[in-house]
Amino acid sequence: MSKIKVGIIGTGYIGDSHIEAIGRIGRLELAAIADVNYELAKKKADAFGVEKVYKNIDELINDEDIQSIHDCTPTNLHLEVNEKIIKAGKHVFSEKPLGKTSAESAKMIELLKNHPGVVAGVNFCYRMNGLIQDAKHRVRSGEIGKLYLIHGLYLQDWLLYETDYNWRIEPEYTGVSRCVGDIGSHWMDLAQVISGSKITEVCANTVIALPIRKKPAGQVETFSVNKNQDYREVKVATEDYAGVLLKFDNGASGVFQCSEISAGRKCFIDIEVDGSKASFQWNQQTSDQMWKGNRDSNNEQVMRNPNLAAGDSRKYSHLAAGHPEGWNDAFKNNLDAFYGYILDGKKMGKDPCDFATFEDAHYLMLLTEAIIKSGKERRWVRVNE
Ligand SMILES: NC(=O)c1ccc[n+]([C@@H]2O[C@H](COP(=O)([O-])OP(=O)(O)OC[C@H]3O[C@@H](n4cnc5c(N)ncnc54)[C@H](O)[C@@H]3O)[C@@H](O)[C@H]2O)c1
């Protein structure tokens, strides 16, 4: 079988993870990478043995060898880059959030309607953790009964100090929301995937805890500590924190908080679903384990175990129980699902898939905007109101 030739645009923080995950899938060949920072792309190409390196993204998109392209550029470029990829008739695997606004993500969905042969996915990677897929099947089979509550957290600390800076702070790059769009969207994706239900209404408190930040003169890499002494003070317009009440279309209620200013929390995603018979709780920092809460018997610690995986989640659980799988494995599962779909000749809109579609990502954009609107207007807001 010939391999699918893949290209990556944007070789910054998340670009590295795409390079590594592609390398783990035998049916793929990473044939080219491109970054406006050519030196960076060249360094990565040399390190990972990638043959072609481009400075200009059009050269990569128009390279006839390339069949599928990953868009790992900052969020403000997703519309422009994804549009070019779709119009070139190539498969697109985009980073999230899908755009700066829901108007942008809606435009991408319209474009896809004219290119039905293009398979389009978005990297909501946490949903592809083996135990999340396991929990999804267990919830759907009725193991925890009727769903009452879905609640949790996504906490980080990488923007705690006023000297912490990244392009994500600025609406020009990140869009209308920072914390909710960047990390809250991952939590909401998990909540919707596990529950099999959509969030339809939100009531939010959004907070800019650091209204002034010190913007460094030079670029600061994502998640790195700013050592730059040369800065200017800038006003911040995007939220550091959100606390959000939720209503789901299956009648369940929920609440989550997301923060980028919680000292000591790095990638603390915690989610719990409480049903009429039992509860499940999962935390990404111990992502190979899940807690099952019972009312009339002892609680259980569930260890990911391919031999016991529910439904067809077995395909996303690889190592024997006791050898922990984590973020990189969920990431690889996501690409496996995306490229398996392409290789099986499946069609978007007709065949279901486990990876997030552009429609899923667009809905998360609508939710993000509803949360920001709710925070501003201090009231419940329906999605797409
Ligand atoms: N799925 C996840 O869990 C996850 C995690 C981190 C980041 N992301 C998303 O990935 C995207 C990139 O984030 P990041 O943290 O890697 O940012 P980054 O700043 O580390 O990397 C972005 C790269 O894009 C390059 N670039 C900028 N303009 C370009 C252009 N015109 N042409 C080609 N390359 C260009 C930059 O030089 C840089 O190397 C964002 O949308 C972010 O939200 C997703």
CSV table of C-alpha atoms and ligand atoms in Angstrom, one decimal:
chain,number,residue,atom,x,y,z
A,1,MET,CA,0.0,0.0,0.0
A,2,SER,CA,1.4,3.4,-0.9
A,3,LYS,CA,1.7,5.9,1.9
A,4,ILE,CA,-0.4,9.1,2.2
A,5,LYS,CA,2.0,12.1,1.7
A,6,VAL,CA,1.4,14.7,4.3
A,7,GLY,CA,2.6,18.3,4.7
A,8,ILE,CA,2.6,20.5,7.8
A,9,ILE,CA,2.2,24.3,7.8
A,10,GLY,CA,3.5,25.9,11.1
A,11,THR,CA,6.3,24.2,13.0
A,12,GLY,CA,6.0,25.9,16.4
A,13,TYR,CA,4.9,24.3,19.7
A,14,ILE,CA,2.1,22.1,18.4
A,15,GLY,CA,3.8,21.5,15.0
A,16,ASP,CA,6.3,19.3,16.8
A,17,SER,CA,3.6,17.0,18.1
A,18,HIS,CA,2.1,16.6,14.6
A,19,ILE,CA,5.5,15.7,13.3
A,20,GLU,CA,6.0,13.0,16.0
A,21,ALA,CA,2.5,11.6,15.7
A,22,ILE,CA,2.7,11.3,11.9
A,23,GLY,CA,6.0,9.5,12.4
A,24,ARG,CA,4.2,6.9,14.5
A,25,ILE,CA,1.7,6.0,11.8
A,26,GLY,CA,3.2,3.6,9.2
A,27,ARG,CA,0.6,4.5,6.5
A,28,LEU,CA,1.8,8.2,6.5
A,29,GLU,CA,4.9,9.9,5.1
A,30,LEU,CA,5.7,13.4,6.3
A,31,ALA,CA,6.9,14.8,2.9
A,32,ALA,CA,7.1,18.6,3.5
A,33,ILE,CA,6.9,21.3,6.1
A,34,ALA,CA,6.6,25.0,5.8
A,35,ASP,CA,7.0,27.9,8.2
A,36,VAL,CA,7.3,31.7,7.7
A,37,ASN,CA,10.3,31.2,10.1
A,38,TYR,CA,12.3,29.2,7.6
A,39,GLU,CA,15.2,28.7,10.0
A,40,LEU,CA,12.9,27.0,12.5
A,41,ALA,CA,11.3,24.8,9.8
A,42,LYS,CA,14.8,23.8,8.4
A,43,LYS,CA,16.0,22.9,11.9
A,44,LYS,CA,12.9,20.7,12.4
A,45,ALA,CA,13.2,19.1,9.0
A,46,ASP,CA,16.8,18.2,9.7
A,47,ALA,CA,15.9,16.8,13.1
A,48,PHE,CA,13.0,14.7,11.9
A,49,GLY,CA,14.4,13.8,8.4
A,50,VAL,CA,11.8,15.7,6.4
A,51,GLU,CA,12.8,16.0,2.7
A,52,LYS,CA,11.2,19.3,1.6
A,53,VAL,CA,11.1,22.6,3.5
A,54,TYR,CA,9.2,25.6,2.3
A,55,LYS,CA,9.1,29.2,3.5
A,56,ASN,CA,6.0,30.0,1.5
A,57,ILE,CA,2.9,28.1,2.3
A,58,ASP,CA,1.5,28.3,-1.3
A,59,GLU,CA,4.5,26.2,-2.4
A,60,LEU,CA,3.6,23.5,0.0
A,61,ILE,CA,-0.1,23.6,-0.8
A,62,ASN,CA,0.7,23.5,-4.6
A,63,ASP,CA,3.2,20.7,-4.3
A,64,GLU,CA,1.6,17.9,-6.3
A,65,ASP,CA,3.0,15.1,-4.2
A,66,ILE,CA,1.2,16.3,-1.0
A,67,GLN,CA,-2.3,14.8,-0.5
A,68,SER,CA,-3.1,16.0,3.0
A,69,ILE,CA,-2.1,19.1,5.0
A,70,HIS,CA,-2.0,19.9,8.7
A,71,ASP,CA,-2.6,23.6,9.6
A,72,CYS,CA,-0.6,24.3,12.7
A,73,THR,CA,-0.4,28.1,12.3
A,74,PRO,CA,-1.7,30.6,14.9
A,75,THR,CA,-5.5,30.9,15.0
A,76,ASN,CA,-5.7,34.2,13.0
A,77,LEU,CA,-4.4,32.3,10.0
A,78,HIS,CA,-6.7,29.3,10.1
A,79,LEU,CA,-9.3,30.7,7.7
A,80,GLU,CA,-6.7,31.8,5.1
A,81,VAL,CA,-4.7,28.6,5.3
A,82,ASN,CA,-7.6,26.1,5.5
A,83,GLU,CA,-9.3,27.9,2.6
A,84,LYS,CA,-6.3,27.5,0.4
A,85,ILE,CA,-6.0,23.8,1.3
A,86,ILE,CA,-9.7,23.1,0.7
A,87,LYS,CA,-9.6,24.9,-2.6
A,88,ALA,CA,-6.6,22.9,-3.7
A,89,GLY,CA,-8.8,19.8,-3.1
A,90,LYS,CA,-6.5,18.4,-0.4
A,91,HIS,CA,-7.5,16.8,2.9
A,92,VAL,CA,-7.1,19.2,5.8
A,93,PHE,CA,-6.4,18.5,9.5
A,94,SER,CA,-6.6,21.9,11.3
A,95,GLU,CA,-5.6,23.0,14.7
A,96,LYS,CA,-8.2,24.4,17.0
A,97,PRO,CA,-9.9,26.8,17.6
A,98,LEU,CA,-11.1,26.5,14.0
A,99,GLY,CA,-11.1,30.3,13.5
A,100,LYS,CA,-11.1,33.7,15.3
A,101,THR,CA,-14.9,33.9,15.0
A,102,SER,CA,-17.9,31.6,14.1
A,103,ALA,CA,-18.3,33.6,10.9
A,104,GLU,CA,-14.8,32.3,9.9
A,105,SER,CA,-15.6,28.7,10.8
A,106,ALA,CA,-19.0,28.9,9.0
A,107,LYS,CA,-17.2,30.1,5.9
A,108,MET,CA,-14.9,27.0,6.0
A,109,ILE,CA,-18.0,24.8,6.2
A,110,GLU,CA,-19.5,26.5,3.2
A,111,LEU,CA,-16.2,25.9,1.3
A,112,LEU,CA,-16.3,22.2,2.1
A,113,LYS,CA,-19.7,21.9,0.6
A,114,ASN,CA,-18.1,22.6,-2.8
A,115,HIS,CA,-15.3,20.1,-2.2
A,116,PRO,CA,-17.1,16.9,-1.0
A,117,GLY,CA,-14.0,14.8,-1.6
A,118,VAL,CA,-12.0,16.7,1.0
A,119,VAL,CA,-11.8,15.0,4.4
A,120,ALA,CA,-11.6,17.7,7.1
A,121,GLY,CA,-10.8,17.2,10.8
A,122,VAL,CA,-9.9,19.4,13.8
A,123,ASN,CA,-7.4,18.5,16.5
A,124,PHE,CA,-9.6,18.2,19.6
A,125,CYS,CA,-7.2,15.5,20.7
A,126,TYR,CA,-8.2,14.8,24.3
A,127,ARG,CA,-11.4,13.1,23.1
A,128,MET,CA,-9.3,10.3,21.6
A,129,ASN,CA,-7.8,9.2,24.9
A,130,GLY,CA,-8.6,5.4,25.2
A,131,LEU,CA,-10.5,5.9,28.5
A,132,ILE,CA,-12.5,8.8,27.2
A,133,GLN,CA,-13.7,6.6,24.3
A,134,ASP,CA,-14.3,3.8,26.8
A,135,ALA,CA,-16.4,6.1,29.0
A,136,LYS,CA,-18.3,7.3,26.0
A,137,HIS,CA,-19.5,3.8,25.2
A,138,ARG,CA,-20.2,2.9,28.8
A,139,VAL,CA,-22.4,6.1,29.2
A,140,ARG,CA,-24.2,5.3,26.0
A,141,SER,CA,-24.9,1.7,27.1
A,142,GLY,CA,-26.6,3.0,30.3
A,143,GLU,CA,-23.9,1.9,32.8
A,144,ILE,CA,-24.3,5.1,34.9
A,145,GLY,CA,-28.0,5.6,34.2
A,146,LYS,CA,-29.7,8.8,33.3
A,147,LEU,CA,-27.3,11.7,33.1
A,148,TYR,CA,-27.9,14.4,35.7
A,149,LEU,CA,-24.7,16.5,36.0
A,150,ILE,CA,-21.5,17.1,34.0
A,151,HIS,CA,-18.9,19.3,35.7
A,152,GLY,CA,-15.2,20.0,35.8
A,153,LEU,CA,-12.2,22.2,35.2
A,154,TYR,CA,-9.4,23.0,32.8
A,155,LEU,CA,-6.7,24.9,34.7
A,156,GLN,CA,-3.3,26.1,33.7
A,157,ASP,CA,-0.8,28.6,35.1
A,158,TRP,CA,1.3,29.6,32.1
A,159,LEU,CA,-0.2,33.2,32.0
A,160,LEU,CA,-0.1,33.9,35.8
A,161,TYR,CA,2.4,36.7,35.8
A,162,GLU,CA,2.0,40.1,34.1
A,163,THR,CA,5.3,39.4,32.3
A,164,ASP,CA,3.8,36.2,30.7
A,165,TYR,CA,3.0,36.8,27.1
A,166,ASN,CA,2.0,35.0,23.9
A,167,TRP,CA,0.1,35.9,20.7
A,168,ARG,CA,-3.0,34.3,22.3
A,169,ILE,CA,-3.4,37.4,24.5
A,170,GLU,CA,-4.3,39.6,21.5
A,171,PRO,CA,-7.8,39.5,19.9
A,172,GLU,CA,-6.2,40.2,16.5
A,173,TYR,CA,-4.6,36.7,16.7
A,174,THR,CA,-6.8,34.7,19.0
A,175,GLY,CA,-10.3,36.2,18.3
A,176,VAL,CA,-13.1,37.2,20.7
A,177,SER,CA,-11.9,34.8,23.4
A,178,ARG,CA,-8.6,33.5,24.8
A,179,CYS,CA,-9.1,31.1,27.7
A,180,VAL,CA,-12.5,29.7,26.7
A,181,GLY,CA,-11.6,29.4,23.0
A,182,ASP,CA,-8.2,27.9,23.7
A,183,ILE,CA,-8.8,25.5,26.6
A,184,GLY,CA,-12.4,25.7,27.6
A,185,SER,CA,-13.3,24.4,24.1
A,186,HIS,CA,-11.3,21.2,24.8
A,187,TRP,CA,-13.3,20.7,28.0
A,188,MET,CA,-16.7,21.3,26.3
A,189,ASP,CA,-15.7,18.9,23.5
A,190,LEU,CA,-15.0,16.2,26.1
A,191,ALA,CA,-18.3,16.9,27.9
A,192,GLN,CA,-20.3,16.7,24.6
A,193,VAL,CA,-18.4,13.5,23.4
A,194,ILE,CA,-18.8,11.6,26.7
A,195,SER,CA,-22.5,12.6,27.2
A,196,GLY,CA,-23.5,12.3,23.5
A,197,SER,CA,-25.3,15.6,24.1
A,198,LYS,CA,-24.9,19.2,23.0
A,199,ILE,CA,-24.6,22.2,25.3
A,200,THR,CA,-27.4,24.5,24.4
A,201,GLU,CA,-27.4,27.3,27.0
A,202,VAL,CA,-24.7,29.0,29.0
A,203,CYS,CA,-24.4,31.6,31.9
A,204,ALA,CA,-20.9,32.8,32.4
A,205,ASN,CA,-18.6,34.9,34.6
A,206,THR,CA,-15.6,35.9,32.5
A,207,VAL,CA,-12.7,37.7,34.2
A,208,ILE,CA,-9.6,39.6,33.0
A,209,ALA,CA,-7.6,39.3,36.2
A,210,LEU,CA,-4.5,41.0,34.7
A,211,PRO,CA,-5.8,44.0,32.8
A,212,ILE,CA,-2.3,45.2,32.0
A,213,ARG,CA,0.5,42.9,30.7
A,214,LYS,CA,4.2,43.5,29.8
A,215,LYS,CA,4.5,42.7,26.1
A,216,PRO,CA,8.1,41.7,25.3
A,217,ALA,CA,9.9,43.2,22.3
A,218,GLY,CA,10.7,39.8,20.8
A,219,GLN,CA,8.5,36.7,20.1
A,220,VAL,CA,7.9,34.4,23.1
A,221,GLU,CA,7.4,30.7,22.4
A,222,THR,CA,4.2,29.1,23.6
A,223,PHE,CA,4.4,27.8,27.2
A,224,SER,CA,7.9,29.1,27.6
A,225,VAL,CA,9.0,31.6,30.4
A,226,ASN,CA,9.6,35.1,29.1
A,227,LYS,CA,13.2,36.1,29.9
A,228,ASN,CA,13.0,39.3,27.7
A,229,GLN,CA,13.7,42.4,29.8
A,230,ASP,CA,12.6,44.8,27.0
A,231,TYR,CA,8.8,45.3,27.1
A,232,ARG,CA,6.0,47.7,26.9
A,233,GLU,CA,2.8,47.8,28.9
A,234,VAL,CA,-0.4,46.8,27.0
A,235,LYS,CA,-4.1,46.7,27.9
A,236,VAL,CA,-5.5,43.1,27.9
A,237,ALA,CA,-8.9,42.5,26.2
A,238,THR,CA,-9.2,38.7,26.5
A,239,GLU,CA,-10.2,36.7,29.5
A,240,ASP,CA,-7.9,34.9,32.0
A,241,TYR,CA,-10.7,32.9,33.6
A,242,ALA,CA,-14.3,31.8,33.0
A,243,GLY,CA,-16.8,30.1,35.2
A,244,VAL,CA,-19.7,28.8,33.2
A,245,LEU,CA,-23.1,27.2,34.1
A,246,LEU,CA,-24.4,24.8,31.3
A,247,LYS,CA,-27.6,23.2,30.1
A,248,PHE,CA,-27.4,20.2,27.8
A,249,ASP,CA,-30.0,19.1,25.2
A,250,ASN,CA,-30.5,15.7,27.0
A,251,GLY,CA,-31.7,17.6,30.1
A,252,ALA,CA,-28.5,17.4,32.1
A,253,SER,CA,-27.0,20.4,33.8
A,254,GLY,CA,-23.4,21.3,34.3
A,255,VAL,CA,-20.7,23.8,35.2
A,256,PHE,CA,-17.0,24.2,34.3
A,257,GLN,CA,-14.2,26.6,35.1
A,258,CYS,CA,-11.2,27.3,32.9
A,259,SER,CA,-8.2,29.4,33.9
A,260,GLU,CA,-4.7,30.2,32.7
A,261,ILE,CA,-3.7,31.8,36.0
A,262,SER,CA,-4.0,29.0,38.5
A,263,ALA,CA,-0.5,28.5,40.1
A,264,GLY,CA,0.7,25.0,40.0
A,265,ARG,CA,-1.9,23.8,37.5
A,266,LYS,CA,-0.3,22.8,34.2
A,267,CYS,CA,-2.9,20.9,32.1
A,268,PHE,CA,-5.4,20.1,34.8
A,269,ILE,CA,-8.5,18.8,32.9
A,270,ASP,CA,-11.0,17.2,35.2
A,271,ILE,CA,-14.4,16.0,34.1
A,272,GLU,CA,-17.1,14.2,36.0
A,273,VAL,CA,-20.4,12.8,34.7
A,274,ASP,CA,-23.0,12.0,37.4
A,275,GLY,CA,-25.9,9.6,36.5
A,276,SER,CA,-28.8,8.0,38.3
A,277,LYS,CA,-26.8,4.8,38.9
A,278,ALA,CA,-23.1,5.9,39.1
A,279,SER,CA,-20.5,8.6,38.3
A,280,PHE,CA,-17.4,8.6,36.2
A,281,GLN,CA,-14.5,11.0,36.8
A,282,TRP,CA,-11.3,11.4,34.7
A,283,ASN,CA,-8.3,13.7,34.9
A,284,GLN,CA,-5.9,14.2,32.0
A,285,GLN,CA,-2.9,14.3,34.3
A,286,THR,CA,-3.7,10.7,35.4
A,287,SER,CA,-5.2,9.9,32.0
A,288,ASP,CA,-4.8,6.1,32.1
A,289,GLN,CA,-7.2,5.8,35.1
A,290,MET,CA,-10.8,6.7,35.7
A,291,TRP,CA,-12.9,6.7,38.9
A,292,LYS,CA,-16.3,5.1,39.1
A,293,GLY,CA,-18.5,6.3,42.0
A,294,ASN,CA,-21.2,4.0,43.3
A,295,ARG,CA,-23.9,4.7,45.8
A,296,ASP,CA,-24.5,1.2,47.3
A,297,SER,CA,-21.2,-0.5,46.7
A,298,ASN,CA,-17.5,0.4,47.0
A,299,ASN,CA,-16.2,3.0,44.6
A,300,GLU,CA,-13.9,1.6,41.8
A,301,GLN,CA,-10.6,2.7,40.2
A,302,VAL,CA,-10.8,1.8,36.5
A,303,MET,CA,-7.4,1.2,34.9
A,304,ARG,CA,-7.4,1.4,31.1
A,305,ASN,CA,-7.3,-2.2,29.8
A,306,PRO,CA,-7.6,-3.0,26.1
A,307,ASN,CA,-9.1,-6.4,27.0
A,308,LEU,CA,-12.0,-4.7,28.9
A,309,ALA,CA,-12.5,-1.7,26.6
A,310,ALA,CA,-16.2,-1.0,26.0
A,311,GLY,CA,-17.8,-0.9,22.5
A,312,ASP,CA,-15.3,-0.3,19.7
A,313,SER,CA,-13.0,1.7,21.9
A,314,ARG,CA,-10.6,-1.2,21.9
A,315,LYS,CA,-9.0,0.3,18.8
A,316,TYR,CA,-7.9,3.3,20.8
A,317,SER,CA,-6.3,1.4,23.6
A,318,HIS,CA,-2.9,-0.1,22.7
A,319,LEU,CA,-0.5,-1.0,25.5
A,320,ALA,CA,-1.3,-3.8,27.9
A,321,ALA,CA,-3.0,-2.6,31.1
A,322,GLY,CA,-0.5,-1.1,33.6
A,323,HIS,CA,1.6,0.6,30.9
A,324,PRO,CA,0.2,4.1,31.0
A,325,GLU,CA,-1.0,5.8,27.8
A,326,GLY,CA,-1.2,9.6,27.7
A,327,TRP,CA,-1.5,12.7,25.7
A,328,ASN,CA,0.8,11.6,22.8
A,329,ASP,CA,-1.2,8.4,22.4
A,330,ALA,CA,-4.5,10.3,22.3
A,331,PHE,CA,-3.0,12.6,19.7
A,332,LYS,CA,-1.8,9.6,17.6
A,333,ASN,CA,-5.3,8.0,17.9
A,334,ASN,CA,-6.8,11.2,16.5
A,335,LEU,CA,-4.6,11.0,13.4
A,336,ASP,CA,-5.2,7.3,13.1
A,337,ALA,CA,-8.9,7.9,13.1
A,338,PHE,CA,-8.6,10.7,10.5
A,339,TYR,CA,-6.3,8.8,8.1
A,340,GLY,CA,-8.2,5.5,8.6
A,341,TYR,CA,-11.3,7.4,7.5
A,342,ILE,CA,-9.5,8.6,4.3
A,343,LEU,CA,-8.0,5.2,3.6
A,344,ASP,CA,-11.4,3.5,4.0
A,345,GLY,CA,-12.8,5.8,1.4
A,346,LYS,CA,-15.4,7.2,3.8
A,347,LYS,CA,-17.3,10.4,3.0
A,348,MET,CA,-17.9,13.4,5.2
A,349,GLY,CA,-21.5,14.0,6.1
A,350,LYS,CA,-22.4,10.4,5.2
A,351,ASP,CA,-20.1,8.2,7.4
A,352,PRO,CA,-19.8,8.9,11.1
A,353,CYS,CA,-16.3,9.5,12.6
A,354,ASP,CA,-14.7,9.7,16.0
A,355,PHE,CA,-12.4,12.7,15.2
A,356,ALA,CA,-13.8,16.2,15.5
A,357,THR,CA,-15.3,17.5,12.2
A,358,PHE,CA,-15.4,21.2,11.1
A,359,GLU,CA,-19.1,21.2,12.1
A,360,ASP,CA,-18.1,20.1,15.6
A,361,ALA,CA,-15.4,22.8,15.8
A,362,HIS,CA,-17.8,25.4,14.4
A,363,TYR,CA,-20.4,24.5,17.2
A,364,LEU,CA,-17.6,25.0,19.8
A,365,MET,CA,-16.9,28.4,18.2
A,366,LEU,CA,-20.6,29.3,18.7
A,367,LEU,CA,-20.5,28.1,22.3
A,368,THR,CA,-17.3,30.1,22.9
A,369,GLU,CA,-19.0,33.3,21.6
A,370,ALA,CA,-22.2,32.6,23.6
A,371,ILE,CA,-20.0,32.4,26.8
A,372,ILE,CA,-18.3,35.7,26.0
A,373,LYS,CA,-21.7,37.3,25.3
A,374,SER,CA,-23.1,35.9,28.5
A,375,GLY,CA,-20.2,37.2,30.5
A,376,LYS,CA,-20.6,40.7,29.0
A,377,GLU,CA,-24.4,40.8,29.4
A,378,ARG,CA,-24.5,39.0,32.7
A,379,ARG,CA,-27.3,36.6,31.7
A,380,TRP,CA,-28.1,33.1,30.3
A,381,VAL,CA,-27.5,33.0,26.5
A,382,ARG,CA,-28.7,30.3,24.1
A,383,VAL,CA,-26.2,29.1,21.5
A,384,ASN,CA,-26.6,30.9,18.2
A,385,GLU,CA,-29.0,33.4,19.9
B,1,LIG,N1,-4.8,20.7,20.0
B,1,LIG,C1,-4.1,21.2,21.0
B,1,LIG,O1,-4.1,20.7,22.1
B,1,LIG,C2,-3.3,22.4,20.8
B,1,LIG,C3,-2.2,22.7,21.6
B,1,LIG,C4,-1.4,23.9,21.3
B,1,LIG,C5,-1.7,24.7,20.3
B,1,LIG,N2,-2.8,24.4,19.5
B,1,LIG,C6,-3.2,25.3,18.4
B,1,LIG,O2,-2.2,25.3,17.4
B,1,LIG,C7,-2.1,26.5,16.8
B,1,LIG,C8,-0.6,27.0,16.8
B,1,LIG,O3,-0.3,27.1,18.2
B,1,LIG,P1,1.2,27.0,18.7
B,1,LIG,O4,1.1,27.1,20.2
B,1,LIG,O5,1.9,25.9,18.1
B,1,LIG,O6,1.8,28.4,18.2
B,1,LIG,P2,3.3,28.8,17.9
B,1,LIG,O7,3.4,30.2,17.9
B,1,LIG,O8,4.2,28.0,18.8
B,1,LIG,O9,3.6,28.2,16.4
B,1,LIG,C9,3.0,28.7,15.3
B,1,LIG,C10,4.0,28.6,14.1
B,1,LIG,O10,3.3,29.1,12.9
B,1,LIG,C11,4.3,29.9,12.2
B,1,LIG,N3,3.7,30.8,11.3
B,1,LIG,C12,3.2,32.0,11.7
B,1,LIG,N4,2.7,32.7,10.5
B,1,LIG,C13,2.9,31.8,9.5
B,1,LIG,C14,2.6,31.9,8.1
B,1,LIG,N5,2.1,33.0,7.6
B,1,LIG,N6,3.0,30.8,7.3
B,1,LIG,C15,3.6,29.7,7.9
B,1,LIG,N7,3.9,29.6,9.2
B,1,LIG,C16,3.5,30.6,10.0
B,1,LIG,C17,5.2,30.5,13.3
B,1,LIG,O11,6.4,30.9,12.8
B,1,LIG,C18,5.3,29.4,14.3
B,1,LIG,O12,6.4,28.6,14.1
B,1,LIG,C19,-3.1,27.5,17.5
B,1,LIG,O13,-4.3,27.6,16.7
B,1,LIG,C20,-3.3,26.8,18.8
B,1,LIG,O14,-4.6,27.1,19.4
B,1,LIG,C21,-3.6,23.3,19.8
